[in-house]
PDB file of C-alpha atoms in Angstrom:
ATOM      1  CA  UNK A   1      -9.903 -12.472   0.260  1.00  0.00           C
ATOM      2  CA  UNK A   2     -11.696 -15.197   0.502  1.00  0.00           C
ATOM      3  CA  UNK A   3      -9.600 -17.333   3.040  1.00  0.00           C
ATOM      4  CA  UNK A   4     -10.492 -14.734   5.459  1.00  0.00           C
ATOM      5  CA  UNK A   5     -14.231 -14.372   4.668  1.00  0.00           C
ATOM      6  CA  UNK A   6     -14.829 -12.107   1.884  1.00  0.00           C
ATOM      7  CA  UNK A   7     -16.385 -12.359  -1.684  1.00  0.00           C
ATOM      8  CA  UNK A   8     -14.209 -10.924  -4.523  1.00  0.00           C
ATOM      9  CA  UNK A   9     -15.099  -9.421  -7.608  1.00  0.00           C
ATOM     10  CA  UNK A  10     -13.200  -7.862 -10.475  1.00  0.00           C
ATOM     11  CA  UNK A  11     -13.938  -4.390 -12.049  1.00  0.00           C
ATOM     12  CA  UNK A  12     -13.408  -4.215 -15.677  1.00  0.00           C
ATOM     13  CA  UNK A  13     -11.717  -1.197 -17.238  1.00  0.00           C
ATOM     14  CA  UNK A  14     -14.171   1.756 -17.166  1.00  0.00           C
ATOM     15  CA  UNK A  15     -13.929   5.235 -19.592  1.00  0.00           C
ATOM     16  CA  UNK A  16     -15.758   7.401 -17.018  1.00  0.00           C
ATOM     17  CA  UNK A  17     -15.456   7.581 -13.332  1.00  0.00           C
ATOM     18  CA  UNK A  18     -19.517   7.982 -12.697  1.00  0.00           C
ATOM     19  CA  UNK A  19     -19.620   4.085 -13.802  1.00  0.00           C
ATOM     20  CA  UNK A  20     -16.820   2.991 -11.863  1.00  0.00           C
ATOM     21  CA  UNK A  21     -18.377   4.726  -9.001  1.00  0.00           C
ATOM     22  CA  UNK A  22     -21.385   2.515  -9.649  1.00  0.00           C
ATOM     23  CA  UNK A  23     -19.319  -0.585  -9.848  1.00  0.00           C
ATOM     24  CA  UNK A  24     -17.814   0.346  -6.264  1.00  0.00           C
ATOM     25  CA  UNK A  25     -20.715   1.077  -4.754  1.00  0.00           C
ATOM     26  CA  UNK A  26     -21.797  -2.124  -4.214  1.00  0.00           C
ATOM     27  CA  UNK A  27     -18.419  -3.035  -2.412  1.00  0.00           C
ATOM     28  CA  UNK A  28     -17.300  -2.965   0.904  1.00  0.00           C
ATOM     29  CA  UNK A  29     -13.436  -2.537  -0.011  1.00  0.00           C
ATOM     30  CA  UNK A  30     -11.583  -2.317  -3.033  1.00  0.00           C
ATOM     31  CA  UNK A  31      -7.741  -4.222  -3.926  1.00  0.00           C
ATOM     32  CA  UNK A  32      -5.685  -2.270  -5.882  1.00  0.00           C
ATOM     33  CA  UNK A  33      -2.822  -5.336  -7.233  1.00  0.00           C
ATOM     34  CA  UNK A  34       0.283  -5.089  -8.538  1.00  0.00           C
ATOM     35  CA  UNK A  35       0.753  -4.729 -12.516  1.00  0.00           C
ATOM     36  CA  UNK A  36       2.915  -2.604 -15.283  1.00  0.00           C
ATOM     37  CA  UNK A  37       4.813  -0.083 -14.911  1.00  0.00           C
ATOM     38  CA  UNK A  38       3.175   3.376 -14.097  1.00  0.00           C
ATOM     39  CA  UNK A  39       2.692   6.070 -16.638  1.00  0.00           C
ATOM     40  CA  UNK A  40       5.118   9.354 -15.309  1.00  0.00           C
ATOM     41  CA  UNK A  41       2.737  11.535 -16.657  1.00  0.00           C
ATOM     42  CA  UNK A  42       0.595  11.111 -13.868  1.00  0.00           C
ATOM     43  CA  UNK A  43       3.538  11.835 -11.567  1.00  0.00           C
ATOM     44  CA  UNK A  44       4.447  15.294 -13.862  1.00  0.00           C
ATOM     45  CA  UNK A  45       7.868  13.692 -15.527  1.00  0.00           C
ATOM     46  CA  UNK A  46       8.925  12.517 -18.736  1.00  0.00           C
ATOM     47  CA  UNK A  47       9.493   8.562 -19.662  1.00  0.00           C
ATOM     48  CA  UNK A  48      12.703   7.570 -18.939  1.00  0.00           C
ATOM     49  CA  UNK A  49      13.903   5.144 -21.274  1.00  0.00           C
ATOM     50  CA  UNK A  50      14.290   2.323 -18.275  1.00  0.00           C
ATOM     51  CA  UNK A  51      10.560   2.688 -17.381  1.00  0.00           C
ATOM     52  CA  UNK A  52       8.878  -0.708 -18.269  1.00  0.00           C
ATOM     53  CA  UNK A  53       5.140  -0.899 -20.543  1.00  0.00           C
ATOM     54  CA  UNK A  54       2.537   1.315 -19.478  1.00  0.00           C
ATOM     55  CA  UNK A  55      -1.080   1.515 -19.749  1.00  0.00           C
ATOM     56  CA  UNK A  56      -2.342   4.500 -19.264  1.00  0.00           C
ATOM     57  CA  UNK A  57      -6.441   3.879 -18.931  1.00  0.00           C
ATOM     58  CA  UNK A  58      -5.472   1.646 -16.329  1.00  0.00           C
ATOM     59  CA  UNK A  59      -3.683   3.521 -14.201  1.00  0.00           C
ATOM     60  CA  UNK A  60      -6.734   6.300 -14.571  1.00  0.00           C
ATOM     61  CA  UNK A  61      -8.563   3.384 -13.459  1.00  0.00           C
ATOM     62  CA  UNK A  62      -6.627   3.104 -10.279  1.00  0.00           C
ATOM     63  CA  UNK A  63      -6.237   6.914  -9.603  1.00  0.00           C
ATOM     64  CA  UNK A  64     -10.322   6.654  -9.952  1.00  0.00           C
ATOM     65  CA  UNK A  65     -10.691   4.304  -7.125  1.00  0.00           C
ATOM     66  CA  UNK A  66      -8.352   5.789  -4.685  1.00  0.00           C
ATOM     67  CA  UNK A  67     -10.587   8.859  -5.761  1.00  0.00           C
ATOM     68  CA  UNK A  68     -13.834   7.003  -4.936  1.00  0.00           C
ATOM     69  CA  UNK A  69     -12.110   4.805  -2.196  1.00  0.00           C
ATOM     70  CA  UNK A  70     -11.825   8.511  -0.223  1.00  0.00           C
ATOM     71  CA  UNK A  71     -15.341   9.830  -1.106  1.00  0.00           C
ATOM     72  CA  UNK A  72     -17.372   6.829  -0.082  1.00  0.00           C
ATOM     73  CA  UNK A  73     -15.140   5.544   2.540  1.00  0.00           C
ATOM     74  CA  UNK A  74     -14.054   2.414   1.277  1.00  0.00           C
ATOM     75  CA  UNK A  75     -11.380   1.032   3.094  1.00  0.00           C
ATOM     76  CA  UNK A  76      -8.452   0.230   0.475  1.00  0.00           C
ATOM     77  CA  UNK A  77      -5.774  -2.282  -0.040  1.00  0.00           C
ATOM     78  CA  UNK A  78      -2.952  -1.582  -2.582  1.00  0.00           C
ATOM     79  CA  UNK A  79      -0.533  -3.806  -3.298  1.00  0.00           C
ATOM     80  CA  UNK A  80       2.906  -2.954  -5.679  1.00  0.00           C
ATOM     81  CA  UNK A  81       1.533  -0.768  -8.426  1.00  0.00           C
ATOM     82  CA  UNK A  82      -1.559  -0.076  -6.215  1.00  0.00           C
ATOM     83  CA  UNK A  83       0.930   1.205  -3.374  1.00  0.00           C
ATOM     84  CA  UNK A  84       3.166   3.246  -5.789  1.00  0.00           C
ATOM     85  CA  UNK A  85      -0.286   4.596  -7.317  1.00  0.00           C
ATOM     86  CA  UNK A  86      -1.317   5.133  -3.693  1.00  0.00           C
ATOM     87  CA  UNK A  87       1.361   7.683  -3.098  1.00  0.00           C
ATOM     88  CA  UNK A  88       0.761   9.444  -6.717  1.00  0.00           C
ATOM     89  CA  UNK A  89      -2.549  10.011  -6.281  1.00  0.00           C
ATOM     90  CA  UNK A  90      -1.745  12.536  -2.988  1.00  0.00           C
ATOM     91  CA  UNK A  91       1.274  14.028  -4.437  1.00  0.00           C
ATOM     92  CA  UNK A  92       3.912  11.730  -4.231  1.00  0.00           C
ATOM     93  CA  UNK A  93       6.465  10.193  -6.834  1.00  0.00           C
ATOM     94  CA  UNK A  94       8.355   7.497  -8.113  1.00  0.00           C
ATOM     95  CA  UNK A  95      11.741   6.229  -9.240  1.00  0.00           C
ATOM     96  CA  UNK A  96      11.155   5.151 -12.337  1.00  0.00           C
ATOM     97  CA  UNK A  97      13.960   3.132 -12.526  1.00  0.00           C
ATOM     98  CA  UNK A  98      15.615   2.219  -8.827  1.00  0.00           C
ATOM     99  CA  UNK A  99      19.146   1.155 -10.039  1.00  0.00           C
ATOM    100  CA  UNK A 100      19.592   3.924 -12.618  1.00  0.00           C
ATOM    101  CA  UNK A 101      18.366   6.686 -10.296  1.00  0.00           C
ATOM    102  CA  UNK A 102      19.126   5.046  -6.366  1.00  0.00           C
ATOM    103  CA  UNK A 103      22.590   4.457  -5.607  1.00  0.00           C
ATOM    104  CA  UNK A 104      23.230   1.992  -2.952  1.00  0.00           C
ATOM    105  CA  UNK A 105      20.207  -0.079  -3.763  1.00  0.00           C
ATOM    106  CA  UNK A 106      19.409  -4.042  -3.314  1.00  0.00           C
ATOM    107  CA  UNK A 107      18.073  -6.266  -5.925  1.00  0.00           C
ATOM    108  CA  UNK A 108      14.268  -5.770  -5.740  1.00  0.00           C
ATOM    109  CA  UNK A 109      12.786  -8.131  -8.461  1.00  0.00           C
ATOM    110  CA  UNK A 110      13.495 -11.431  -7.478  1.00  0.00           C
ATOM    111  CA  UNK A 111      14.375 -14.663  -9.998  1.00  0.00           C
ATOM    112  CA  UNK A 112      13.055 -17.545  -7.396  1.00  0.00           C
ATOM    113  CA  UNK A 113       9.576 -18.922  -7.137  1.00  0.00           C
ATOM    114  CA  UNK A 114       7.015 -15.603  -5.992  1.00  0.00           C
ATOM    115  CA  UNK A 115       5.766 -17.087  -3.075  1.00  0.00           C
ATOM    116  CA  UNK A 116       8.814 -17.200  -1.718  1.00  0.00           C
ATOM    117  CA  UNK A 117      10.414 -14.686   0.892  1.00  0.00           C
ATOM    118  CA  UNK A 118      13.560 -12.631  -0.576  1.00  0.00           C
ATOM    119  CA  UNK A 119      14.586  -9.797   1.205  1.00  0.00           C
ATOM    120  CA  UNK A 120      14.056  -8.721   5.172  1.00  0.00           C
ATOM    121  CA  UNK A 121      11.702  -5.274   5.643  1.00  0.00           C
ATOM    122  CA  UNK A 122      11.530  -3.384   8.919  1.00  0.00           C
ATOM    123  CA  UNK A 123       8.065  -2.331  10.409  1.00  0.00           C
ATOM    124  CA  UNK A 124       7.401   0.732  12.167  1.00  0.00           C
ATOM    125  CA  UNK A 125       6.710   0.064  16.083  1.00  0.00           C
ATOM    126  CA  UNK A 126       3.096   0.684  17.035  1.00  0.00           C
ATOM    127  CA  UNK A 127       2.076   0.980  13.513  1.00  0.00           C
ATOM    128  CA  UNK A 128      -0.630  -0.815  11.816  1.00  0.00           C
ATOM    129  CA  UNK A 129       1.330  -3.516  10.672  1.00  0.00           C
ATOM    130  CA  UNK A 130       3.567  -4.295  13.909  1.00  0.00           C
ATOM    131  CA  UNK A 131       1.421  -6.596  15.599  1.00  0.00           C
ATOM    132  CA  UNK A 132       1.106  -8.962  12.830  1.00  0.00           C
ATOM    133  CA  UNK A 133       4.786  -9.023  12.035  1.00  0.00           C
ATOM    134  CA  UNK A 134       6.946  -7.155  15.064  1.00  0.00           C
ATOM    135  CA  UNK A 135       9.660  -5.332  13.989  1.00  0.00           C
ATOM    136  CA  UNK A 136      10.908  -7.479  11.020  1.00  0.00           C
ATOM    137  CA  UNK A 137       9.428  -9.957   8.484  1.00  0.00           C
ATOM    138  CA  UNK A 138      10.829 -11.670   5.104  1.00  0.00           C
ATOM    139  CA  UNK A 139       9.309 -10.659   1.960  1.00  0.00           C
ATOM    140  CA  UNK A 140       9.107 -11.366  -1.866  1.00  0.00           C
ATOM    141  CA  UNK A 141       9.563  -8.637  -4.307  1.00  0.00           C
ATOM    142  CA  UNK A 142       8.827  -8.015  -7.821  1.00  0.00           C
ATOM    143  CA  UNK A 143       9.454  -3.682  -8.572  1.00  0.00           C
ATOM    144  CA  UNK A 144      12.003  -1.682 -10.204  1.00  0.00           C
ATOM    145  CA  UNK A 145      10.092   1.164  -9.304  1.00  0.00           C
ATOM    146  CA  UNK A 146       9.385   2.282  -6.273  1.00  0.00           C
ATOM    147  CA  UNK A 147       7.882   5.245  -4.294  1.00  0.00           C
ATOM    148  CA  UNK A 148      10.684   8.056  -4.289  1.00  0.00           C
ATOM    149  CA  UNK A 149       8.788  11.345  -2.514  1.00  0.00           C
ATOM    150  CA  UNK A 150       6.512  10.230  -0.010  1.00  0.00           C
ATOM    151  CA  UNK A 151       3.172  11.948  -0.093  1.00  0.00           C
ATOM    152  CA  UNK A 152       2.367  14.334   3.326  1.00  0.00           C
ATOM    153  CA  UNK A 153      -0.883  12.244   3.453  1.00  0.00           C
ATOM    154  CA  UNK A 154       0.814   9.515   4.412  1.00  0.00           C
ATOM    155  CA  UNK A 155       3.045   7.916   7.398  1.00  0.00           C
ATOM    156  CA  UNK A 156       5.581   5.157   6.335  1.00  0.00           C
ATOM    157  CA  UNK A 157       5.360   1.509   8.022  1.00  0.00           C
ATOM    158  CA  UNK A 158       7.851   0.080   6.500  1.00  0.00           C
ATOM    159  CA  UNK A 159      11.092  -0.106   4.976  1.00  0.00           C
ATOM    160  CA  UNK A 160      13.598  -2.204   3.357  1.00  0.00           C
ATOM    161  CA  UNK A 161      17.489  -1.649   4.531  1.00  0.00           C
ATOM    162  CA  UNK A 162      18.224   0.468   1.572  1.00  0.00           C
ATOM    163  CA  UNK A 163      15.757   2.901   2.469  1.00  0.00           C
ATOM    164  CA  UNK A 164      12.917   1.723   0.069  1.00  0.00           C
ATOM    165  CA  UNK A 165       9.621   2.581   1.168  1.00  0.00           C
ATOM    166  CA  UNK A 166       7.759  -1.100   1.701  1.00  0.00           C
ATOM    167  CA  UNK A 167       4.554   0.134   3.361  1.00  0.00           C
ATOM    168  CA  UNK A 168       2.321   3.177   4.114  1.00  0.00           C
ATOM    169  CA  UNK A 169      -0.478   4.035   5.875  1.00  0.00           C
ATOM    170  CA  UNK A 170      -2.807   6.870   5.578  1.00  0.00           C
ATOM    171  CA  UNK A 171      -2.935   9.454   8.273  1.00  0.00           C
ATOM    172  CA  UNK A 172      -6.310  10.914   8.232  1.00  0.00           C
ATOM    173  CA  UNK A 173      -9.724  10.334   6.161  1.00  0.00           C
ATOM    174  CA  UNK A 174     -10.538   6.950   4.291  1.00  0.00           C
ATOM    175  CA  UNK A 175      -8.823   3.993   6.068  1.00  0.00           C
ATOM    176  CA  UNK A 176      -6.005   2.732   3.065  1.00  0.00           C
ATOM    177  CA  UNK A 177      -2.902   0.925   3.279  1.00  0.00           C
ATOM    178  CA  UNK A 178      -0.213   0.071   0.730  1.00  0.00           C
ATOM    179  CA  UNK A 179       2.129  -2.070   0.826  1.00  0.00           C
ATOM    180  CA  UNK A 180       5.028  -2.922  -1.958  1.00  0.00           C
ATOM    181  CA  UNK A 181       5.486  -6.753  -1.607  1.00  0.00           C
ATOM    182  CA  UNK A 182       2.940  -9.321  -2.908  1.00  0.00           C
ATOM    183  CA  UNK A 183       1.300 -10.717   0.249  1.00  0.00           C
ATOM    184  CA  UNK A 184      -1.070 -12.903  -2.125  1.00  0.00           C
ATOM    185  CA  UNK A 185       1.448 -14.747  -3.435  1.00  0.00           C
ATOM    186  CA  UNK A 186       2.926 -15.525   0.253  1.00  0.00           C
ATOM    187  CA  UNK A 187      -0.521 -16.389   1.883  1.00  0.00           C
ATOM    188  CA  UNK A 188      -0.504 -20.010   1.690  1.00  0.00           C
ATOM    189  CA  UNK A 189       2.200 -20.095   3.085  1.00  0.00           C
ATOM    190  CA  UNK A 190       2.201 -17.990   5.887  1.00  0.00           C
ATOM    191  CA  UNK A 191      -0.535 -17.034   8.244  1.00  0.00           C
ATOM    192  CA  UNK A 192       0.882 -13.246   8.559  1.00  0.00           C
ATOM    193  CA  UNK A 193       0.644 -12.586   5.501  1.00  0.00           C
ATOM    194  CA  UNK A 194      -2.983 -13.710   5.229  1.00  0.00           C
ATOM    195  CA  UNK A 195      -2.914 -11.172   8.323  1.00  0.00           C
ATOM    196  CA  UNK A 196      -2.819  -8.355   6.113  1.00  0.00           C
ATOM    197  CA  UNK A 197      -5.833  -9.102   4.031  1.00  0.00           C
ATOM    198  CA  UNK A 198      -7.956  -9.598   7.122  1.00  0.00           C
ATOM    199  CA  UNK A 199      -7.161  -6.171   8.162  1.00  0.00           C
ATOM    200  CA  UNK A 200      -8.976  -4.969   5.015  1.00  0.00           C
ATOM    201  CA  UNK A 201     -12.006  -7.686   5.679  1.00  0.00           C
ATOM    202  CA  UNK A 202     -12.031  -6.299   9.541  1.00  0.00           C
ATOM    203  CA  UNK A 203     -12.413  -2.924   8.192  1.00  0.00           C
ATOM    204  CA  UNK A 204     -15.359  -3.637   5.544  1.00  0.00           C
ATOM    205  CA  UNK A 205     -17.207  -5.840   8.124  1.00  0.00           C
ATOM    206  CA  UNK A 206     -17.108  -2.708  10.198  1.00  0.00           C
ATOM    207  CA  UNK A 207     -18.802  -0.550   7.821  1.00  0.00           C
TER     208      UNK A 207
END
């Protein structure tokens, strides 16, 4: 955020969504990062026994801000959990486990150092992310989980070869993208990457 120009600030956990909205009003855009596994509650299932720690204010914490994010269009940024969460929060759900419940699927939480790239993704043409990255790009990756039933809400942008969802992009209403790799960890490193958080600074500065 703040190699492309913006000031960030943490919210701490809030018990009421009338003081988080008072927290975010003062922002211009809100981050959701990555983090623990989700709660399946939220997503109407049971816990499956692979599913990782949970913390359940915190994901009603996240579910708040998309919440606010959409009534006082504030352009949004969600990243991993914030991505999955993303798609929850419309509708959508989740593998809680990909390699108990996918067959076919890659390795998706890699051993070697997080800033490095691990596995290719293919973007969308002509969606938000293509002219940053073209049709292909490297990327790390640290889920199990991983959106399952895409929310009508939103369109996908990207994908990994074993049909994993890697981004989406809302179609209508408060600007938000999610996307499932860690592009914080890779921004050092590589200018596109940086790319992506300076589509969420472009967007604040506009408003």
């Amino acid at each position: 955020v703040e190699m492309c120009g913006g000031i960030p600030f943490l919210i701490p956990l809030q018990k009421k969504i009338e003081d988080v909205e008072k927290l975010l009003d003062v922002a211009d855009g809100i981050i959701l990062p990555g983090g623990n596994d989700i709660d399946p509650s939220f997503y109407h299932e049971k816990t499956r026994a692979e599913c990782g720690e949970i913390f359940h204010e915190v994901d009603q914490l996240y579910l708040w801000a998309i919440e606010l994010a959409e009534k006082l269009n504030k352009p949004l940024l969600a990243i991993c959990k914030g991505h999955q969460m993303l798609n929850i929060a419309y509708g959508g759900n989740l593998y809680q486990d990909l390699h108990v419940q996918k067959k076919d699927v890659e390795e998706h939480s890699q051993e070697i150092a997080r800033h490095l790239p691990f596995h290719e993704i293919q973007i969308k043409k002509d969606s938000i992310l293509y002219d940053i990255f073209s049709d292909k790009t490297m990327v790390n990756s640290f889920h199990h989980q991983a959106i399952k039933d895409l929310s009508e809400d939103f369109d996908i942008v990207a994908e990994s070869s074993d049909g994993i969802i890697e981004a989406i992009f809302k179609k209508e209403g408060s600007w938000m993208l999610g996307v499932q790799w860690h592009p914080e960890m890779m921004a050092s490193n590589v200018e596109q990457m940086k790319a992506v958080f300076q589509l969420l600074i472009d967007q604040c500065q506009k408003r």
